Backbone as a printed PyTorch tensor [residue, N CA C, xyz], in Angstrom:
tensor([[[-18.8650,   6.8330, 122.5630],
         [-18.0700,   5.7890, 121.9330],
         [-18.9950,   4.8480, 121.1580]],

        [[-18.6280,   4.5670, 119.9440],
         [-19.4370,   3.6610, 119.1380],
         [-19.1650,   2.2200, 119.5390]],

        [[-20.1560,   1.3810, 119.2920],
         [-20.1090,   0.0080, 119.7820],
         [-20.2620,  -0.9890, 118.6490]],

        [[-19.7440,  -2.1810, 118.8830],
         [-20.0490,  -3.3310, 118.0350],
         [-21.2890,  -3.9910, 118.6310]],

        [[-22.2370,  -4.3000, 117.7630],
         [-23.5270,  -4.7960, 118.2270],
         [-23.8460,  -6.1510, 117.6020]],

        [[-24.3480,  -7.0510, 118.4280],
         [-24.9150,  -8.3130, 117.9670],
         [-26.4200,  -8.2270, 118.1740]],

        [[-27.1840,  -8.3100, 117.0880],
         [-28.6330,  -8.4400, 117.1980],
         [-28.9110,  -9.9290, 117.3130]],

        [[-29.4610, -10.3210, 118.4530],
         [-29.5830, -11.7320, 118.7820],
         [-31.0160, -12.2390, 118.7170]],

        [[-31.2290, -13.1880, 117.8260],
         [-32.4450, -13.9870, 117.8410],
         [-32.1180, -15.1920, 118.7300]],

        [[-33.0950, -15.7570, 119.3960],
         [-32.8390, -16.8990, 120.2770],
         [-33.2560, -18.2110, 119.6240]],

        [[-34.5140, -18.3210, 119.2520],
         [-35.0000, -19.5660, 118.6550],
         [-34.3730, -19.7500, 117.2780]],

        [[-33.7110, -20.8910, 117.1000],
         [-33.0180, -21.1590, 115.8460],
         [-31.5660, -20.7260, 115.8700]],

        [[-31.1630, -20.0030, 116.9150],
         [-29.7710, -19.5890, 117.0810],
         [-29.1750, -20.2740, 118.3130]],

        [[-29.8340, -20.1320, 119.4540],
         [-29.3770, -20.7830, 120.6910],
         [-30.1430, -22.0680, 120.9880]],

        [[-31.1520, -22.3480, 120.2090],
         [-31.9070, -23.5980, 120.3240],
         [-32.6000, -23.8280, 118.9900]],

        [[-33.3430, -24.9050, 118.8790],
         [-34.0190, -25.1710, 117.6130],
         [-35.1430, -26.1610, 117.7630]],

        [[-35.7370, -26.4840, 116.6280],
         [-36.9010, -27.3530, 116.6140],
         [-36.6260, -28.7330, 117.1970]],

        [[-35.4170, -29.2370, 117.0160],
         [-35.1020, -30.5840, 117.4930],
         [-34.4660, -30.5750, 118.8780]],

        [[-34.3460, -29.3920, 119.4720],
         [-33.7170, -29.2990, 120.7880],
         [-34.6670, -29.8460, 121.8470]],

        [[-34.2110, -30.8510, 122.5610],
         [-35.0270, -31.4840, 123.5920],
         [-34.2060, -31.5700, 124.8710]],

        [[-34.5560, -30.7550, 125.8250],
         [-33.8880, -30.8010, 127.1190],
         [-34.9010, -30.3710, 128.1640]],

        [[-35.0700, -31.2070, 129.1610],
         [-36.0970, -30.8940, 130.1620],
         [-35.6890, -29.7530, 131.0860]],

        [[-34.3880, -29.4850, 131.1820],
         [-33.9140, -28.4910, 132.1310],
         [-33.6170, -27.1170, 131.5360]],

        [[-33.3420, -27.0600, 130.2420],
         [-32.9100, -25.8020, 129.6460],
         [-33.6160, -25.5390, 128.3200]],

        [[-33.8090, -24.2550, 128.0060],
         [-34.3980, -23.8610, 126.7260],
         [-33.3270, -23.4800, 125.7110]],

        [[-32.0800, -23.3420, 126.1630],
         [-30.9810, -23.0180, 125.2530],
         [-29.9290, -24.1220, 125.2990]],

        [[-29.1790, -24.2310, 124.2290],
         [-28.1570, -25.2610, 124.0840],
         [-26.8200, -24.7270, 124.5920]],

        [[-26.1510, -25.4980, 125.4270],
         [-24.9080, -25.0320, 126.0550],
         [-23.8190, -24.7210, 125.0390]],

        [[-23.6980, -25.5200, 123.9770],
         [-22.6230, -25.2650, 123.0120],
         [-22.8800, -23.9790, 122.2260]],

        [[-24.1320, -23.6700, 121.9680],
         [-24.4660, -22.4140, 121.2790],
         [-24.1790, -21.2120, 122.1680]],

        [[-24.4840, -21.3490, 123.4450],
         [-24.1910, -20.2680, 124.4000],
         [-22.6830, -20.0540, 124.4830]],

        [[-21.9190, -21.1370, 124.4860],
         [-20.4550, -21.0330, 124.5220],
         [-19.9380, -20.2920, 123.2880]],

        [[-20.4860, -20.6130, 122.1160],
         [-20.0660, -19.9440, 120.8820],
         [-20.4340, -18.4630, 120.9220]],

        [[-21.6380, -18.1440, 121.3980],
         [-22.0330, -16.7400, 121.5370],
         [-21.0730, -16.0080, 122.4690]],

        [[-20.7140, -16.6400, 123.5640],
         [-19.7720, -16.0330, 124.5080],
         [-18.4300, -15.7500, 123.8280]],

        [[-17.9630, -16.6720, 123.0060],
         [-16.6980, -16.4740, 122.2990],
         [-16.7860, -15.2980, 121.3300]],

        [[-17.9090, -15.1630, 120.6320],
         [-18.0870, -14.0180, 119.7270],
         [-18.0270, -12.7190, 120.5190]],

        [[-18.7540, -12.6650, 121.6090],
         [-18.7930, -11.4590, 122.4460],
         [-17.3990, -11.1200, 122.9580]],

        [[-16.7150, -12.1000, 123.5070],
         [-15.4020, -11.8490, 124.1070],
         [-14.3440, -11.4980, 123.0660]],

        [[-14.3980, -12.1170, 121.8970],
         [-13.3780, -11.8590, 120.8790],
         [-13.5840, -10.5290, 120.1640]],

        [[-14.7940,  -9.9980, 120.1950],
         [-15.0690,  -8.7470, 119.4690],
         [-15.4140,  -7.5800, 120.3910]],

        [[-15.5500,  -7.8240, 121.6680],
         [-15.9710,  -6.8090, 122.6300],
         [-17.3440,  -6.2500, 122.2560]],

        [[-18.1910,  -7.1080, 121.7210],
         [-19.5140,  -6.6780, 121.2710],
         [-20.5020,  -6.6140, 122.4260]],

        [[-21.5210,  -5.8270, 122.2080],
         [-22.6590,  -5.7830, 123.1090],
         [-23.8550,  -6.3680, 122.3680]],

        [[-24.9040,  -6.7020, 123.0990],
         [-26.0150,  -7.4480, 122.5270],
         [-27.3020,  -6.6350, 122.6090]],

        [[-28.0350,  -6.6650, 121.5030],
         [-29.3960,  -6.1440, 121.4660],
         [-30.2830,  -7.3440, 121.1540]],

        [[-31.2280,  -7.6160, 122.0200],
         [-32.1240,  -8.7540, 121.8260],
         [-33.1570,  -8.3760, 120.7620]],

        [[-33.1670,  -9.1220, 119.6610],
         [-34.1570,  -8.8880, 118.6020],
         [-35.1620, -10.0320, 118.5320]],

        [[-34.9760, -11.0090, 119.3640],
         [-35.8360, -12.1930, 119.4220],
         [-37.1950, -11.8670, 120.0370]],

        [[-38.1760, -12.6960, 119.7400],
         [-39.4820, -12.5410, 120.4050],
         [-39.3540, -12.7410, 121.9110]],

        [[-38.2540, -13.3170, 122.3710],
         [-38.0120, -13.4650, 123.8090],
         [-37.9660, -12.0960, 124.4960]],

        [[-37.7100, -11.0290, 123.7480],
         [-37.6250,  -9.6800, 124.3330],
         [-38.9710,  -9.1620, 124.7870]],

        [[-40.0370,  -9.7600, 124.3180],
         [-41.3830,  -9.2540, 124.5890],
         [-41.9170,  -9.6520, 125.9530]],

        [[-41.2240, -10.5530, 126.6370],
         [-41.6760, -11.0170, 127.9450],
         [-40.5230, -10.9480, 128.9410]],

        [[-40.7440, -10.2540, 130.0430],
         [-39.7060, -10.1880, 131.0780],
         [-39.3970, -11.5780, 131.6310]],

        [[-40.4080, -12.4240, 131.7010],
         [-40.2040, -13.7920, 132.1710],
         [-39.2740, -14.5610, 131.2330]],

        [[-39.4800, -14.4130, 129.9290],
         [-38.6150, -15.0860, 128.9580],
         [-37.1950, -14.5420, 129.0180]],

        [[-37.0580, -13.2210, 129.1130],
         [-35.7240, -12.6280, 129.2230],
         [-35.0090, -13.1100, 130.4790]],

        [[-35.7130, -13.1530, 131.5820],
         [-35.1100, -13.6370, 132.8340],
         [-34.6580, -15.0840, 132.6910]],

        [[-35.4800, -15.8950, 132.0520],
         [-35.1150, -17.2930, 131.8230],
         [-33.8550, -17.3740, 130.9570]],

        [[-33.8030, -16.5770, 129.9000],
         [-32.6340, -16.5670, 129.0250],
         [-31.3810, -16.1850, 129.8020]],

        [[-31.4560, -15.1280, 130.5920],
         [-30.3060, -14.6930, 131.3820],
         [-29.8620, -15.7700, 132.3650]],

        [[-30.8300, -16.3870, 133.0730],
         [-30.5030, -17.4430, 134.0490],
         [-29.8220, -18.6290, 133.3750]],

        [[-30.3740, -19.0550, 132.2540],
         [-29.8270, -20.2320, 131.5910],
         [-28.4490, -19.9650, 131.0030]],

        [[-28.2490, -18.7950, 130.4260],
         [-26.9220, -18.4730, 129.9130],
         [-25.9020, -18.4140, 131.0430]],

        [[-26.3200, -17.8960, 132.1870],
         [-25.4330, -17.8350, 133.3470],
         [-25.0220, -19.2370, 133.7960]],

        [[-25.9220, -20.1920, 133.7000],
         [-25.5940, -21.5870, 134.0290],
         [-24.4890, -22.1260, 133.1270]],

        [[-24.3800, -21.5650, 131.9290],
         [-23.3650, -21.9990, 130.9710],
         [-22.2160, -20.9960, 130.8810]],

        [[-22.0220, -20.2310, 131.9550],
         [-20.8790, -19.3420, 132.1130],
         [-20.8980, -18.1220, 131.1910]],

        [[-22.0990, -17.6660, 130.8230],
         [-22.2180, -16.4190, 130.0810],
         [-23.1910, -15.5170, 130.8240]],

        [[-22.6670, -14.4130, 131.3440],
         [-23.5210, -13.4290, 132.0100],
         [-24.0840, -12.5080, 130.9310]],

        [[-25.0390, -13.0350, 130.1630],
         [-25.5860, -12.3230, 129.0180],
         [-26.1710, -10.9760, 129.4120]],

        [[-26.7990, -10.9170, 130.5510],
         [-27.4210,  -9.6590, 130.9920],
         [-26.4040,  -8.5220, 131.0660]],

        [[-25.1640,  -8.8500, 131.3780],
         [-24.0940,  -7.8550, 131.4610],
         [-23.7960,  -7.2390, 130.0870]],

        [[-24.0240,  -8.0050, 129.0220],
         [-23.7080,  -7.5430, 127.6740],
         [-24.9070,  -6.9580, 126.9300]],

        [[-26.0990,  -7.2270, 127.4210],
         [-27.2910,  -6.7220, 126.7440],
         [-27.4630,  -5.2470, 127.0750]],

        [[-27.5030,  -4.4330, 126.0270],
         [-27.6710,  -3.0020, 126.2490],
         [-29.0900,  -2.5440, 125.9380]],

        [[-29.8430,  -3.3460, 125.2120],
         [-31.2130,  -2.9690, 124.9020],
         [-31.8860,  -4.1280, 124.2080]],

        [[-33.1240,  -3.8920, 123.8580],
         [-33.8590,  -4.8230, 123.0120],
         [-34.5500,  -3.9920, 121.9460]],

        [[-34.7330,  -4.5690, 120.7780],
         [-35.3720,  -3.8060, 119.7140],
         [-36.8150,  -3.5140, 120.0880]],

        [[-37.3310,  -2.3840, 119.6200],
         [-38.7230,  -2.0470, 119.9310],
         [-39.6870,  -2.9380, 119.1530]],

        [[-40.8670,  -3.1210, 119.6690],
         [-41.9150,  -3.8560, 118.9610],
         [-42.7170,  -2.8250, 118.1850]],

        [[-42.3970,  -2.6930, 116.8970],
         [-43.0460,  -1.6930, 116.0610],
         [-44.0170,  -2.3140, 115.0690]],

        [[-43.5610,  -3.3640, 114.4230],
         [-44.3130,  -3.9850, 113.3420],
         [-44.1090,  -5.4930, 113.3950]],

        [[-44.6010,  -6.1670, 112.3990],
         [-44.3100,  -7.6010, 112.2780],
         [-42.9580,  -7.8210, 111.6100]],

        [[-42.3120,  -6.7660, 111.1230],
         [-41.0550,  -6.8890, 110.3930],
         [-39.8740,  -6.5930, 111.3020]],

        [[-39.0810,  -7.6020, 111.5600],
         [-37.9290,  -7.4320, 112.4440],
         [-36.9060,  -6.4650, 111.8570]],

        [[-36.7540,  -6.4340, 110.5210],
         [-35.7770,  -5.5280, 109.9110],
         [-36.0840,  -4.0780, 110.2640]],

        [[-37.3730,  -3.7310, 110.3170],
         [-37.7550,  -2.3550, 110.6320],
         [-37.4300,  -2.0230, 112.0800]],

        [[-37.5920,  -2.9890, 112.9550],
         [-37.2710,  -2.7740, 114.3730],
         [-35.7670,  -2.6120, 114.5660]],

        [[-34.9880,  -3.4070, 113.8390],
         [-33.5260,  -3.2700, 113.8990],
         [-33.1110,  -1.9190, 113.3270]],

        [[-33.6880,  -1.5410, 112.2010],
         [-33.3660,  -0.2470, 111.5810],
         [-33.6780,   0.9030, 112.5340]],

        [[-34.8210,   0.8350, 113.1990],
         [-35.1910,   1.8850, 114.1510],
         [-34.1560,   1.9920, 115.2650]],

        [[-33.7010,   0.8570, 115.7700],
         [-32.6910,   0.8730, 116.8180],
         [-31.3970,   1.4930, 116.2900]],

        [[-30.9950,   1.0950, 115.0810],
         [-29.7450,   1.5990, 114.5020],
         [-29.7930,   3.1130, 114.2810]],

        [[-30.9500,   3.6340, 113.8990],
         [-31.0780,   5.0660, 113.6620],
         [-30.9450,   5.8880, 114.9360]],

        [[-31.2550,   5.2890, 116.0680],
         [-31.2710,   6.0430, 117.3270],
         [-30.0460,   5.8150, 118.2160]],

        [[-29.1590,   4.9160, 117.8220],
         [-28.0520,   4.5500, 118.7040],
         [-26.7290,   4.5230, 117.9550]],

        [[-25.6520,   4.9640, 118.6250],
         [-24.3330,   4.9190, 117.9870],
         [-23.8020,   3.4830, 117.9380]],

        [[-23.1660,   3.1520, 116.8340],
         [-22.5450,   1.8370, 116.6930],
         [-21.4440,   1.9490, 115.6500]],

        [[-20.5020,   1.0400, 115.6770],
         [-19.4690,   1.0310, 114.6460],
         [-19.7370,  -0.0860, 113.6520]],

        [[-20.0050,  -1.2780, 114.1330],
         [-20.2990,  -2.4280, 113.2870],
         [-21.3890,  -3.2390, 113.9570]],

        [[-22.1340,  -3.9890, 113.1440],
         [-23.1450,  -4.8630, 113.7250],
         [-23.3110,  -6.1190, 112.8830]],

        [[-23.8140,  -7.1370, 113.5530],
         [-24.1490,  -8.3910, 112.8960],
         [-25.4980,  -8.8390, 113.4360]],

        [[-26.2570,  -9.5120, 112.5880],
         [-27.5490, -10.0620, 112.9880],
         [-27.4230, -11.5790, 112.9930]],

        [[-27.6330, -12.1950, 114.1450],
         [-27.6510, -13.6540, 114.2530],
         [-29.1050, -14.0840, 114.1830]],

        [[-29.4620, -14.7720, 113.1170],
         [-30.8720, -15.0330, 112.8220],
         [-30.9970, -16.3220, 112.0140]],

        [[-32.0040, -17.1350, 112.3340],
         [-32.2200, -18.3590, 111.5630],
         [-33.2100, -18.1610, 110.4290]],

        [[-33.9820, -17.1080, 110.4840],
         [-35.0370, -16.9070, 109.4910],
         [-35.0750, -15.4420, 109.0390]],

        [[-34.0800, -15.0300, 108.2480],
         [-34.0010, -13.6160, 107.8650],
         [-34.8450, -13.2600, 106.6430]],

        [[-35.9870, -13.9090, 106.5000],
         [-36.8140, -13.7160, 105.3140],
         [-37.2420, -12.2650, 105.1020]],

        [[-37.3460, -11.4920, 106.1540],
         [-37.7580, -10.0910, 105.9900],
         [-36.5680,  -9.1310, 106.0410]],

        [[-35.3530,  -9.6570, 105.9800],
         [-34.1660,  -8.8230, 106.1320],
         [-33.3100,  -8.8200, 104.8810]],

        [[-33.9120,  -8.8180, 103.7190],
         [-33.1750,  -8.9690, 102.4720],
         [-32.0700,  -7.9260, 102.3190]],

        [[-32.3200,  -6.6850, 102.7170],
         [-31.2830,  -5.6570, 102.6010],
         [-30.0580,  -6.0240, 103.4330]],

        [[-30.2870,  -6.4240, 104.6840],
         [-29.1680,  -6.7690, 105.5550],
         [-28.4480,  -8.0190, 105.0610]],

        [[-29.1860,  -8.9660, 104.4990],
         [-28.5790, -10.1760, 103.9370],
         [-27.6920,  -9.7970, 102.7600]],

        [[-28.2180,  -8.9790, 101.8520],
         [-27.4480,  -8.5540, 100.6800],
         [-26.1980,  -7.7800, 101.0630]],

        [[-26.2620,  -7.0410, 102.1430],
         [-25.1070,  -6.2730, 102.6110],
         [-24.1120,  -7.1380, 103.3880]],

        [[-24.4330,  -8.4080, 103.5970],
         [-23.5260,  -9.3130, 104.3010],
         [-23.4930,  -9.0920, 105.7990]],

        [[-24.5960,  -8.6280, 106.3730],
         [-24.6390,  -8.3130, 107.7980],
         [-25.4100,  -9.3330, 108.6220]],

        [[-25.8840, -10.3950, 107.9680],
         [-26.6500, -11.4360, 108.6510],
         [-25.8580, -12.7360, 108.6260]],

        [[-25.7510, -13.3550, 109.7920],
         [-25.2630, -14.7320, 109.8660],
         [-26.5060, -15.5880, 110.0410]],

        [[-26.8420, -16.3120, 108.9740],
         [-28.0390, -17.1420, 108.9820],
         [-27.6840, -18.5020, 109.5550]],

        [[-28.2500, -18.7860, 110.7040],
         [-28.0110, -20.0870, 111.3190],
         [-28.9990, -21.1030, 110.7570]],

        [[-28.6160, -22.3490, 110.8270],
         [-29.4920, -23.4440, 110.4140],
         [-30.3660, -23.7880, 111.6130]],

        [[-31.6880, -23.7280, 111.4580],
         [-32.5860, -23.9460, 112.5980],
         [-32.5300, -25.3790, 113.1370]],

        [[-31.7940, -26.2580, 112.4550],
         [-31.6520, -27.6320, 112.9610],
         [-30.3290, -27.8560, 113.6890]],

        [[-29.3220, -27.0360, 113.4030],
         [-28.0320, -27.1950, 114.0960],
         [-27.6360, -25.9580, 114.8910]],

        [[-28.3480, -24.8480, 114.7050],
         [-28.1870, -23.6250, 115.4780],
         [-26.8380, -22.9610, 115.2580]],

        [[-26.3590, -22.2350, 116.2290],
         [-25.1260, -21.4660, 116.1020],
         [-23.9210, -22.4070, 116.1110]],

        [[-23.0810, -22.2830, 115.0730],
         [-21.9300, -23.1890, 114.9230],
         [-20.6200, -22.4120, 114.9580]],

        [[-19.5160, -23.1410, 114.9870],
         [-18.1920, -22.5230, 114.9400],
         [-18.0090, -21.7600, 113.6260]],

        [[-18.5510, -22.2700, 112.5390],
         [-18.4830, -21.5680, 111.2580],
         [-19.2500, -20.2480, 111.3260]],

        [[-20.4160, -20.2660, 111.9490],
         [-21.1900, -19.0290, 112.1390],
         [-20.4010, -18.0310, 112.9820]],

        [[-19.7150, -18.5420, 113.9840],
         [-18.9010, -17.6810, 114.8520],
         [-17.8540, -16.9390, 114.0250]],

        [[-17.1670, -17.6570, 113.1510],
         [-16.1340, -17.0290, 112.3260],
         [-16.7280, -15.9640, 111.4160]],

        [[-17.8970, -16.2340, 110.8430],
         [-18.5620, -15.2430, 109.9960],
         [-18.9300, -14.0020, 110.8050]],

        [[-19.4720, -14.2000, 111.9920],
         [-19.8760, -13.0700, 112.8310],
         [-18.6730, -12.2180, 113.2300]],

        [[-17.6090, -12.8630, 113.6060],
         [-16.4000, -12.1360, 113.9990],
         [-15.8590, -11.3370, 112.8160]],

        [[-15.8800, -11.9310, 111.6410],
         [-15.4160, -11.2310, 110.4420],
         [-16.2540,  -9.9870, 110.1790]],

        [[-17.5620, -10.1200, 110.2960],
         [-18.4480,  -8.9680, 110.0660],
         [-18.2020,  -7.8780, 111.1080]],

        [[-18.0750,  -8.2760, 112.3620],
         [-17.9070,  -7.2850, 113.4370],
         [-16.5440,  -6.6020, 113.4280]],

        [[-15.5370,  -7.3040, 112.9670],
         [-14.1840,  -6.7370, 112.9870],
         [-13.7120,  -6.3140, 111.6090]],

        [[-14.5320,  -6.6140, 110.5820],
         [-14.1890,  -6.2910, 109.2010],
         [-12.8560,  -6.8950, 108.7690]],

        [[-12.5880,  -8.1140, 109.2730],
         [-11.3530,  -8.8060, 108.9310],
         [-11.6110,  -9.8400, 107.8460]],

        [[-10.6030, -10.0730, 107.0500],
         [-10.6530, -11.1550, 106.0750],
         [-10.3250, -12.4590, 106.7790]],

        [[-11.0370, -13.5030, 106.4170],
         [-10.7160, -14.8240, 106.9930],
         [ -9.6310, -15.4890, 106.1930]]])
């Protein structure tokens, strides 16, 4: 069965440069929005963030999302491989090896993903305000191929 996939960056999507919280590395409202995207589209998640490179970071991400009522680990099916410095190539490699129906990339800095941007497959978040309700609507549209 083919799947809807969210390629998830963390920094700049679930948190940002101005995010200051002594207890959490992710923002609760961004986690809530991510949860809504997942639930409304039945999507699964592939971690494309640098957070995927450390089991400690991934564990922290899962724990913190769980605190905000998102069992992210339940939806994560993989993480992109570390092949190069170019995230687009790592996403492409994953796409070539796995079945999917639709996908969206949640990313604050898609500078190396020009093809995916041109194809309308990237929701570019603002690294100062992170994932917003407007971003959610764009992601849902891409994943479900619906007109807004």
